[in-house]
Amino acid sequence: MFSYLRERFTSHLRERSRRRARLVSKDGRCNIEFGNVEQSRFVFLIDIWTTILDLRWRYKMTIFISAFLGSWFLFGLLWYVVAYIHKDLPEFNPSINHTPCVENINGLTSAFLFSLETQVTIGYGFRCVTEQCATAIFLLIFQSILGVIINSFMCGAILAKISRSKNRAKTITFSKNAVISKRGGKLCLLIRVANLRKSLLIGSHIYGKLLKTTITPEGETIILDQVNIEFIVDAGNENLFFISPLTIYHIIDKNSPFFHMAAETLLQQDFELVVFLDGTVEATSATCQVRTSYIPEEVLWGYRFAPIVSKTKEGKYRVDFQNFSKTVAVETPHCAFCLYNEKEAKAKDKKGYDNPGFVLSEVNETSDTKM
């Protein structure tokens, strides 16, 4: 029992360290932080709209509530000051013929309520501005205009946050593992991707980046060096008909960074394969990007994906997502170099070879038979 718990704890720590080492998590979040940024934080306030949109929901709702409560309370104080200066409050014992700037403001609480009614245009009809004070009329106009600005900005930020295309990316999913097997006589790295909605992504494009640490011939160490990885779909990797799950694949040829890897050495490699899917949301025409990553432990050599699409008796096509990440072991060469050497050997066996030392000599045939 103790050894089992120790093994589980060790595997858990190893998994946590792998997650921390990722640049891109499985759900597409980037694991990176910026340090010693020389520019002031004031530059983020200049682009206040993007800053508000990028905030987490708890901070955004805090700003949303604070903006309205703060403006109501601030203008409530101003209305109280107007009533105090004009001696409209009950403690000044105004005469019967006294006309206040604002009817029925008796203290700070009633001034706050009048501020709220004015800014949100409730209009209960109990408190109202009279024509006695030009200051009150100006303050009413100013609060109404500022209230419209605050309401438009904050409600627009909430609506934009809800309708961001990043949420559409949540309904695009990649397979848990990538596999390496033969496809069309070539050794390929395959990944499965699915659209969980029936609405399409228009103009979808799939590509990848292999991130690894490289050392240049000059001795410079480049961390997170990026190598382009081309992915292909049988129907073409441009303008995908993304209504059913697709299997994208990368051909491991002599130009591929996976060419010199083998089944025995794959887990010893240090790389991260980041896969991107760009497209336009059909409903909103907003562009979105979906991304995920694979580390060597998540690349299975000698496997292919199980079938996922079938046709029912009623003529409908059914997608079984239970088999979405399921893999099946298949016979696969243990390295790309061996596969291509095997092909070259078979091709040479079918051809003849010229012997440069062979000389053809002509022989005259004579007949020794006498008639």
Short mmCIF file of C-alpha atoms in Angstrom, two decimals:
data_model
loop_
_atom_site.label_atom_id
_atom_site.label_comp_id
_atom_site.label_asym_id
_atom_site.label_seq_id
_atom_site.Cartn_x
_atom_site.Cartn_y
_atom_site.Cartn_z
CA MET A 1 0.00 0.00 0.00
CA PHE A 2 2.80 2.38 0.91
CA SER A 3 4.70 1.65 -2.30
CA TYR A 4 1.53 2.26 -4.35
CA LEU A 5 0.94 5.64 -2.71
CA ARG A 6 4.57 6.58 -3.18
CA GLU A 7 4.38 5.68 -6.86
CA ARG A 8 1.20 7.70 -7.33
CA PHE A 9 2.74 10.68 -5.54
CA THR A 10 5.90 10.47 -7.68
CA SER A 11 3.89 10.28 -10.89
CA HIS A 12 1.79 13.24 -9.74
CA LEU A 13 4.90 15.35 -9.12
CA ARG A 14 6.33 14.31 -12.48
CA GLU A 15 3.09 15.28 -14.22
CA ARG A 16 3.04 18.66 -12.46
CA SER A 17 6.61 19.37 -13.50
CA ARG A 18 5.72 18.52 -17.11
CA ARG A 19 2.74 20.87 -17.02
CA ARG A 20 4.90 23.66 -15.67
CA ALA A 21 7.48 23.07 -18.42
CA ARG A 22 4.89 23.56 -21.15
CA LEU A 23 4.77 26.82 -23.04
CA VAL A 24 1.20 26.10 -24.19
CA SER A 25 -1.15 24.06 -22.04
CA LYS A 26 -3.57 21.50 -23.46
CA ASP A 27 -6.41 24.06 -23.36
CA GLY A 28 -4.33 26.68 -25.21
CA ARG A 29 -3.16 28.91 -22.36
CA CYS A 30 0.37 30.28 -22.61
CA ASN A 31 2.70 29.67 -19.68
CA ILE A 32 4.90 32.75 -19.84
CA GLU A 33 5.54 35.82 -17.73
CA PHE A 34 7.28 39.13 -18.43
CA GLY A 35 9.86 40.52 -16.09
CA ASN A 36 11.70 43.85 -15.87
CA VAL A 37 9.40 45.57 -18.34
CA GLU A 38 10.75 49.10 -18.67
CA GLN A 39 7.54 50.67 -19.93
CA SER A 40 5.24 52.15 -17.35
CA ARG A 41 1.93 50.56 -16.42
CA PHE A 42 0.35 53.77 -17.70
CA VAL A 43 0.56 52.42 -21.27
CA PHE A 44 -2.07 49.82 -20.37
CA LEU A 45 -4.43 52.59 -19.28
CA ILE A 46 -4.05 54.31 -22.65
CA ASP A 47 -5.58 51.24 -24.31
CA ILE A 48 -8.21 50.97 -21.58
CA TRP A 49 -10.68 49.05 -23.78
CA THR A 50 -8.30 46.11 -24.39
CA THR A 51 -7.22 46.19 -20.76
CA ILE A 52 -10.82 45.89 -19.57
CA LEU A 53 -11.53 43.07 -22.02
CA ASP A 54 -8.47 41.09 -20.94
CA LEU A 55 -9.38 41.27 -17.24
CA ARG A 56 -10.75 38.23 -15.47
CA TRP A 57 -14.47 38.18 -14.74
CA ARG A 58 -14.05 38.85 -11.01
CA TYR A 59 -12.04 42.01 -11.66
CA LYS A 60 -14.34 43.10 -14.46
CA MET A 61 -17.46 42.74 -12.30
CA THR A 62 -15.71 44.60 -9.47
CA ILE A 63 -15.00 47.52 -11.82
CA PHE A 64 -18.55 47.33 -13.23
CA ILE A 65 -20.18 47.57 -9.79
CA SER A 66 -17.70 50.15 -8.52
CA ALA A 67 -18.22 52.40 -11.55
CA PHE A 68 -21.97 52.65 -11.01
CA LEU A 69 -21.96 52.79 -7.21
CA GLY A 70 -19.12 55.31 -7.23
CA SER A 71 -20.82 57.63 -9.71
CA TRP A 72 -24.15 57.42 -7.84
CA PHE A 73 -22.51 58.23 -4.53
CA LEU A 74 -20.32 61.02 -5.97
CA PHE A 75 -23.26 62.80 -7.58
CA GLY A 76 -25.31 62.16 -4.45
CA LEU A 77 -22.73 64.18 -2.53
CA LEU A 78 -22.92 66.93 -5.16
CA TRP A 79 -26.72 67.06 -4.91
CA TYR A 80 -26.42 67.23 -1.14
CA VAL A 81 -23.94 70.12 -1.47
CA VAL A 82 -26.33 71.98 -3.79
CA ALA A 83 -29.18 71.55 -1.31
CA TYR A 84 -26.93 72.57 1.57
CA ILE A 85 -25.68 75.74 -0.16
CA HIS A 86 -29.20 76.73 -1.19
CA LYS A 87 -30.41 76.01 2.37
CA ASP A 88 -33.01 73.50 1.24
CA LEU A 89 -32.38 71.04 4.08
CA PRO A 90 -34.79 70.75 7.02
CA GLU A 91 -32.16 71.88 9.56
CA PHE A 92 -32.23 75.35 7.98
CA ASN A 93 -35.98 75.65 8.66
CA PRO A 94 -36.90 76.99 5.20
CA SER A 95 -40.01 79.15 4.93
CA ILE A 96 -43.27 77.98 3.41
CA ASN A 97 -42.68 80.09 0.29
CA HIS A 98 -39.12 78.70 -0.14
CA THR A 99 -38.57 76.95 -3.48
CA PRO A 100 -35.78 74.35 -3.24
CA CYS A 101 -33.41 73.42 -6.06
CA VAL A 102 -34.54 69.81 -5.79
CA GLU A 103 -37.83 68.84 -4.27
CA ASN A 104 -37.87 66.43 -1.28
CA ILE A 105 -34.14 66.20 -0.59
CA ASN A 106 -33.95 65.95 3.19
CA GLY A 107 -30.46 64.55 3.69
CA LEU A 108 -27.60 62.53 2.26
CA THR A 109 -29.72 59.41 1.79
CA SER A 110 -32.40 61.18 -0.22
CA ALA A 111 -29.66 62.92 -2.26
CA PHE A 112 -28.15 59.50 -3.08
CA LEU A 113 -31.56 58.17 -4.12
CA PHE A 114 -32.14 61.20 -6.37
CA SER A 115 -28.69 60.66 -7.93
CA LEU A 116 -29.55 57.01 -8.65
CA GLU A 117 -32.95 57.93 -10.13
CA THR A 118 -31.40 60.58 -12.34
CA GLN A 119 -28.57 58.46 -13.73
CA VAL A 120 -30.60 55.34 -14.47
CA THR A 121 -33.64 57.42 -15.58
CA ILE A 122 -36.06 55.73 -13.20
CA GLY A 123 -38.16 58.85 -12.59
CA TYR A 124 -40.40 57.99 -9.63
CA GLY A 125 -41.90 61.50 -9.78
CA PHE A 126 -41.34 62.26 -6.07
CA ARG A 127 -38.01 64.12 -6.33
CA CYS A 128 -37.43 66.53 -9.18
CA VAL A 129 -35.32 69.55 -10.14
CA THR A 130 -36.98 72.95 -10.11
CA GLU A 131 -36.15 75.97 -12.24
CA GLN A 132 -34.87 77.83 -9.18
CA CYS A 133 -31.15 76.91 -9.52
CA ALA A 134 -29.04 77.02 -12.68
CA THR A 135 -26.41 74.95 -10.82
CA ALA A 136 -28.86 72.11 -10.31
CA ILE A 137 -29.90 72.17 -13.97
CA PHE A 138 -26.27 72.05 -15.09
CA LEU A 139 -25.52 69.20 -12.68
CA LEU A 140 -28.55 67.28 -13.96
CA ILE A 141 -27.35 67.59 -17.57
CA PHE A 142 -23.78 66.65 -16.67
CA GLN A 143 -24.82 63.54 -14.72
CA SER A 144 -27.16 62.40 -17.48
CA ILE A 145 -24.41 62.63 -20.12
CA LEU A 146 -21.80 60.98 -17.89
CA GLY A 147 -24.26 58.24 -16.94
CA VAL A 148 -24.87 57.39 -20.61
CA ILE A 149 -21.09 57.17 -21.19
CA ILE A 150 -20.52 54.90 -18.18
CA ASN A 151 -23.49 52.73 -19.10
CA SER A 152 -22.40 52.37 -22.73
CA PHE A 153 -18.79 51.59 -21.87
CA MET A 154 -19.41 49.07 -19.10
CA CYS A 155 -22.31 47.30 -20.81
CA GLY A 156 -20.31 47.18 -24.05
CA ALA A 157 -17.36 45.68 -22.20
CA ILE A 158 -19.57 42.99 -20.66
CA LEU A 159 -21.18 42.19 -24.02
CA ALA A 160 -17.81 42.09 -25.79
CA LYS A 161 -16.41 39.79 -23.09
CA ILE A 162 -19.32 37.38 -23.48
CA SER A 163 -19.20 37.35 -27.28
CA ARG A 164 -15.41 37.03 -27.64
CA SER A 165 -14.33 34.39 -30.13
CA LYS A 166 -12.11 32.88 -27.44
CA ASN A 167 -15.24 31.24 -26.06
CA ARG A 168 -15.94 29.69 -29.48
CA ALA A 169 -12.53 28.04 -29.27
CA LYS A 170 -13.75 26.04 -26.27
CA THR A 171 -15.90 23.96 -28.63
CA ILE A 172 -12.90 22.94 -30.77
CA THR A 173 -11.08 19.97 -29.30
CA PHE A 174 -7.89 18.10 -30.16
CA SER A 175 -7.05 14.50 -29.41
CA LYS A 176 -5.25 13.86 -26.14
CA ASN A 177 -2.31 12.20 -27.92
CA ALA A 178 -0.61 12.44 -31.27
CA VAL A 179 0.31 9.19 -33.04
CA ILE A 180 2.98 8.15 -35.53
CA SER A 181 2.18 5.46 -38.09
CA LYS A 182 2.18 4.80 -41.83
CA ARG A 183 -0.37 6.57 -44.00
CA GLY A 184 -0.35 6.25 -47.77
CA GLY A 185 2.98 4.42 -47.63
CA LYS A 186 4.63 7.28 -45.74
CA LEU A 187 5.48 7.68 -42.08
CA CYS A 188 3.27 10.42 -40.64
CA LEU A 189 2.48 12.15 -37.37
CA LEU A 190 -1.29 12.29 -36.98
CA ILE A 191 -3.57 14.41 -34.78
CA ARG A 192 -7.33 14.37 -34.59
CA VAL A 193 -9.38 17.57 -34.26
CA ALA A 194 -13.15 17.99 -33.92
CA ASN A 195 -15.71 20.77 -34.02
CA LEU A 196 -18.30 20.22 -31.29
CA ARG A 197 -20.79 22.64 -32.87
CA LYS A 198 -22.72 22.18 -36.09
CA SER A 199 -21.86 25.73 -37.17
CA LEU A 200 -18.70 25.86 -39.25
CA LEU A 201 -15.44 27.73 -38.94
CA ILE A 202 -15.00 29.56 -42.23
CA GLY A 203 -11.59 29.63 -43.89
CA SER A 204 -9.96 27.33 -41.35
CA HIS A 205 -6.20 26.84 -41.54
CA ILE A 206 -4.08 24.36 -39.56
CA TYR A 207 -0.35 24.64 -38.90
CA GLY A 208 2.16 23.78 -36.21
CA LYS A 209 5.33 24.95 -34.49
CA LEU A 210 7.96 22.67 -32.96
CA LEU A 211 9.55 24.35 -29.95
CA LYS A 212 12.92 23.10 -28.78
CA THR A 213 16.26 24.30 -27.51
CA THR A 214 18.93 24.48 -30.23
CA ILE A 215 22.60 25.43 -30.31
CA THR A 216 23.77 27.33 -33.37
CA PRO A 217 27.14 26.64 -35.06
CA GLU A 218 28.35 29.86 -33.41
CA GLY A 219 27.65 28.40 -29.98
CA GLU A 220 24.53 30.45 -29.25
CA THR A 221 21.82 28.64 -27.27
CA ILE A 222 18.31 29.45 -28.47
CA ILE A 223 15.56 28.51 -26.05
CA LEU A 224 12.13 27.95 -27.59
CA ASP A 225 13.48 27.89 -31.11
CA GLN A 226 10.52 27.59 -33.50
CA VAL A 227 10.45 25.21 -36.46
CA ASN A 228 7.51 25.24 -38.88
CA ILE A 229 5.51 22.01 -39.08
CA GLU A 230 3.23 21.58 -42.08
CA PHE A 231 0.03 19.65 -41.49
CA ILE A 232 -2.03 18.21 -44.30
CA VAL A 233 -5.63 17.14 -44.57
CA ASP A 234 -6.73 14.88 -47.41
CA ALA A 235 -9.13 17.59 -48.58
CA GLY A 236 -6.44 20.28 -48.30
CA ASN A 237 -5.41 22.38 -45.32
CA GLU A 238 -7.13 25.52 -46.59
CA ASN A 239 -10.90 26.21 -46.26
CA LEU A 240 -11.68 23.02 -44.39
CA PHE A 241 -15.19 21.57 -44.42
CA PHE A 242 -15.06 21.25 -40.66
CA ILE A 243 -18.39 19.59 -39.95
CA SER A 244 -17.00 16.24 -38.74
CA PRO A 245 -13.76 15.29 -36.96
CA LEU A 246 -10.68 15.51 -39.14
CA THR A 247 -7.34 13.73 -38.92
CA ILE A 248 -4.49 16.03 -39.80
CA TYR A 249 -1.06 14.58 -40.50
CA HIS A 250 2.52 15.69 -40.97
CA ILE A 251 4.68 13.68 -43.38
CA ILE A 252 7.97 12.71 -41.75
CA ASP A 253 10.38 13.09 -44.64
CA LYS A 254 14.00 14.21 -44.84
CA ASN A 255 12.96 17.84 -44.28
CA SER A 256 10.98 17.03 -41.15
CA PRO A 257 12.50 17.60 -37.68
CA PHE A 258 11.09 14.18 -36.71
CA PHE A 259 13.14 12.39 -39.38
CA HIS A 260 16.07 11.57 -37.09
CA MET A 261 13.86 10.45 -34.20
CA ALA A 262 13.05 6.81 -33.54
CA ALA A 263 10.62 4.88 -31.41
CA GLU A 264 13.38 4.09 -28.92
CA THR A 265 14.65 7.66 -28.62
CA LEU A 266 11.36 9.59 -28.79
CA LEU A 267 10.90 9.89 -25.02
CA GLN A 268 14.47 11.14 -24.67
CA GLN A 269 13.77 14.14 -26.89
CA ASP A 270 13.07 17.60 -25.49
CA PHE A 271 10.48 19.35 -27.62
CA GLU A 272 6.95 20.71 -27.58
CA LEU A 273 4.70 20.51 -30.61
CA VAL A 274 2.18 23.38 -30.68
CA VAL A 275 -0.74 23.01 -33.10
CA PHE A 276 -2.83 26.00 -34.23
CA LEU A 277 -6.22 26.18 -35.90
CA ASP A 278 -7.29 29.60 -37.22
CA GLY A 279 -10.74 30.31 -38.55
CA THR A 280 -13.66 32.73 -38.74
CA VAL A 281 -16.76 32.14 -36.63
CA GLU A 282 -19.75 31.71 -38.93
CA ALA A 283 -22.23 33.42 -36.59
CA THR A 284 -20.22 36.56 -35.70
CA SER A 285 -17.56 36.78 -38.47
CA ALA A 286 -14.93 37.14 -35.72
CA THR A 287 -11.63 35.36 -36.11
CA CYS A 288 -10.55 32.88 -33.48
CA GLN A 289 -7.53 30.71 -32.83
CA VAL A 290 -7.47 27.33 -31.12
CA ARG A 291 -4.18 25.85 -29.94
CA THR A 292 -2.87 22.90 -28.01
CA SER A 293 0.48 21.24 -27.45
CA TYR A 294 2.07 17.80 -27.30
CA ILE A 295 5.21 16.78 -25.43
CA PRO A 296 7.18 13.56 -26.19
CA GLU A 297 5.20 11.56 -23.61
CA GLU A 298 2.01 12.38 -25.52
CA VAL A 299 3.28 11.19 -28.92
CA LEU A 300 2.56 7.47 -29.40
CA TRP A 301 4.78 5.67 -31.92
CA GLY A 302 3.17 2.77 -33.75
CA TYR A 303 -0.49 3.66 -33.23
CA ARG A 304 -3.38 5.00 -35.28
CA PHE A 305 -6.73 6.46 -34.27
CA ALA A 306 -9.77 4.25 -33.96
CA PRO A 307 -12.69 4.87 -36.38
CA ILE A 308 -15.10 7.50 -35.13
CA VAL A 309 -17.63 8.14 -37.94
CA SER A 310 -20.27 5.59 -38.88
CA LYS A 311 -23.51 5.54 -40.88
CA THR A 312 -26.77 4.49 -39.26
CA LYS A 313 -29.56 2.48 -40.84
CA GLU A 314 -31.61 5.67 -41.18
CA GLY A 315 -28.90 7.15 -43.40
CA LYS A 316 -27.52 9.58 -40.82
CA TYR A 317 -23.84 9.97 -40.03
CA ARG A 318 -22.98 9.37 -36.39
CA VAL A 319 -19.83 10.57 -34.63
CA ASP A 320 -18.87 8.54 -31.58
CA PHE A 321 -16.74 10.78 -29.41
CA GLN A 322 -16.02 7.90 -27.06
CA ASN A 323 -13.40 6.81 -29.60
CA PHE A 324 -12.16 10.32 -30.29
CA SER A 325 -8.78 9.86 -28.53
CA LYS A 326 -8.75 6.06 -28.64
CA THR A 327 -5.72 4.56 -30.41
CA VAL A 328 -5.01 1.15 -31.93
CA ALA A 329 -1.54 -0.40 -32.21
CA VAL A 330 -0.38 -1.01 -35.81
CA GLU A 331 2.80 -2.29 -37.42
CA THR A 332 5.07 0.70 -37.93
CA PRO A 333 8.79 1.08 -38.77
CA HIS A 334 10.72 2.17 -35.71
CA CYS A 335 12.25 5.14 -37.58
CA ALA A 336 11.67 7.11 -40.77
CA PHE A 337 15.22 6.44 -41.98
CA CYS A 338 14.58 2.69 -41.93
CA LEU A 339 11.34 3.07 -43.88
CA TYR A 340 12.97 5.01 -46.70
CA ASN A 341 15.99 2.65 -46.81
CA GLU A 342 13.59 -0.28 -47.10
CA LYS A 343 11.80 1.41 -50.00
CA GLU A 344 15.08 2.13 -51.79
CA ALA A 345 16.21 -1.48 -51.34
CA LYS A 346 12.96 -2.82 -52.79
CA ALA A 347 13.21 -0.41 -55.70
CA LYS A 348 16.77 -1.56 -56.48
CA ASP A 349 15.75 -5.21 -56.43
CA LYS A 350 13.33 -4.56 -59.27
CA LYS A 351 16.00 -2.98 -61.45
CA GLY A 352 18.91 -4.52 -63.31
CA TYR A 353 22.55 -3.48 -62.85
CA ASP A 354 25.10 -2.79 -65.62
CA ASN A 355 28.53 -4.43 -65.35
CA PRO A 356 31.07 -1.94 -66.73
CA GLY A 357 33.70 -4.74 -67.14
CA PHE A 358 31.53 -6.82 -69.42
CA VAL A 359 32.60 -6.76 -73.12
CA LEU A 360 30.40 -8.20 -75.81
CA SER A 361 32.40 -10.19 -78.38
CA GLU A 362 31.00 -11.34 -81.72
CA VAL A 363 31.33 -15.04 -82.57
CA ASN A 364 31.09 -16.30 -86.15
CA GLU A 365 29.30 -19.57 -86.29
CA THR A 366 30.69 -22.09 -88.82
CA SER A 367 29.15 -25.32 -89.85
CA ASP A 368 31.34 -28.45 -89.91
CA THR A 369 28.70 -30.54 -91.62
CA LYS A 370 29.57 -31.53 -95.12
CA MET A 371 26.99 -32.37 -97.68
#
